[in-house]
PDB file of C-alpha atoms in Angstrom:
ATOM      1  CA  UNK A   1      -0.216   0.027  -0.414  1.00 94.00           C
ATOM      2  CA  UNK A   2       2.676   1.822   0.124  1.00 96.00           C
ATOM      3  CA  UNK A   3       3.133   2.789  -3.303  1.00 97.00           C
ATOM      4  CA  UNK A   4       0.032   3.893  -3.262  1.00 97.00           C
ATOM      5  CA  UNK A   5      -0.209   5.843  -0.695  1.00 97.00           C
ATOM      6  CA  UNK A   6       2.703   7.644  -2.169  1.00 97.00           C
ATOM      7  CA  UNK A   7       0.069   8.561  -5.452  1.00 97.00           C
ATOM      8  CA  UNK A   8       3.397   6.371  -7.331  1.00 97.00           C
ATOM      9  CA  UNK A   9       0.030   3.741  -8.491  1.00 98.00           C
ATOM     10  CA  UNK A  10      -3.363   3.439  -8.344  1.00 98.00           C
ATOM     11  CA  UNK A  11      -5.232   1.011  -6.257  1.00 97.00           C
ATOM     12  CA  UNK A  12      -7.143  -0.441  -8.912  1.00 97.00           C
ATOM     13  CA  UNK A  13      -2.861  -1.345 -10.593  1.00 97.00           C
ATOM     14  CA  UNK A  14      -2.752  -3.588  -7.210  1.00 94.00           C
ATOM     15  CA  UNK A  15      -5.844  -5.172  -7.264  1.00 95.00           C
ATOM     16  CA  UNK A  16      -5.333  -5.442 -11.394  1.00 97.00           C
ATOM     17  CA  UNK A  17      -2.104  -7.332 -10.970  1.00 94.00           C
ATOM     18  CA  UNK A  18      -1.979  -4.459 -13.738  1.00 97.00           C
ATOM     19  CA  UNK A  19       2.046  -4.700 -12.005  1.00 96.00           C
ATOM     20  CA  UNK A  20       4.732  -7.221 -10.863  1.00 96.00           C
ATOM     21  CA  UNK A  21       5.297  -8.119  -7.141  1.00 95.00           C
ATOM     22  CA  UNK A  22       8.837  -7.219  -8.778  1.00 97.00           C
ATOM     23  CA  UNK A  23       7.522  -3.507  -9.284  1.00 98.00           C
ATOM     24  CA  UNK A  24       6.277  -2.916  -5.990  1.00 97.00           C
ATOM     25  CA  UNK A  25       9.176  -3.689  -3.597  1.00 98.00           C
ATOM     26  CA  UNK A  26      10.902  -1.996  -5.546  1.00 98.00           C
ATOM     27  CA  UNK A  27       9.032   1.479  -5.462  1.00 98.00           C
ATOM     28  CA  UNK A  28       9.198   0.563  -2.063  1.00 98.00           C
ATOM     29  CA  UNK A  29      13.109   0.147  -1.826  1.00 98.00           C
ATOM     30  CA  UNK A  30      12.776   3.515  -3.685  1.00 98.00           C
ATOM     31  CA  UNK A  31      10.627   4.865  -0.789  1.00 98.00           C
ATOM     32  CA  UNK A  32      12.437   2.924   1.712  1.00 98.00           C
ATOM     33  CA  UNK A  33      15.780   5.646   0.635  1.00 98.00           C
ATOM     34  CA  UNK A  34      14.052   7.952  -0.118  1.00 98.00           C
ATOM     35  CA  UNK A  35      13.011   8.260   4.240  1.00 98.00           C
ATOM     36  CA  UNK A  36      16.495   7.143   5.066  1.00 99.00           C
ATOM     37  CA  UNK A  37      18.007   9.608   2.246  1.00 98.00           C
ATOM     38  CA  UNK A  38      15.817  11.901   3.703  1.00 98.00           C
ATOM     39  CA  UNK A  39      16.773  11.674   7.560  1.00 98.00           C
ATOM     40  CA  UNK A  40      20.793  11.759   6.817  1.00 98.00           C
ATOM     41  CA  UNK A  41      19.627  15.394   5.406  1.00 98.00           C
ATOM     42  CA  UNK A  42      17.818  16.555   7.787  1.00 97.00           C
ATOM     43  CA  UNK A  43      20.410  15.548  10.904  1.00 97.00           C
ATOM     44  CA  UNK A  44      23.484  17.260   8.136  1.00 97.00           C
ATOM     45  CA  UNK A  45      20.782  19.915   9.183  1.00 96.00           C
ATOM     46  CA  UNK A  46      20.951  20.478  12.174  1.00 96.00           C
ATOM     47  CA  UNK A  47      24.922  19.619  12.517  1.00 94.00           C
ATOM     48  CA  UNK A  48      25.402  22.927  10.191  1.00 80.00           C
TER      49      UNK A  48
END
């Protein structure tokens, strides 16, 4: 559901299986990286 919540895909794409589980995994990995990078940037800004 994270890719749907993030606006990367519509919910219907999950329901009708127009995307694969590999696609969902890739999007989840991308969202994890975005979150990690945002945390690192925030910590860097606080130190500056």
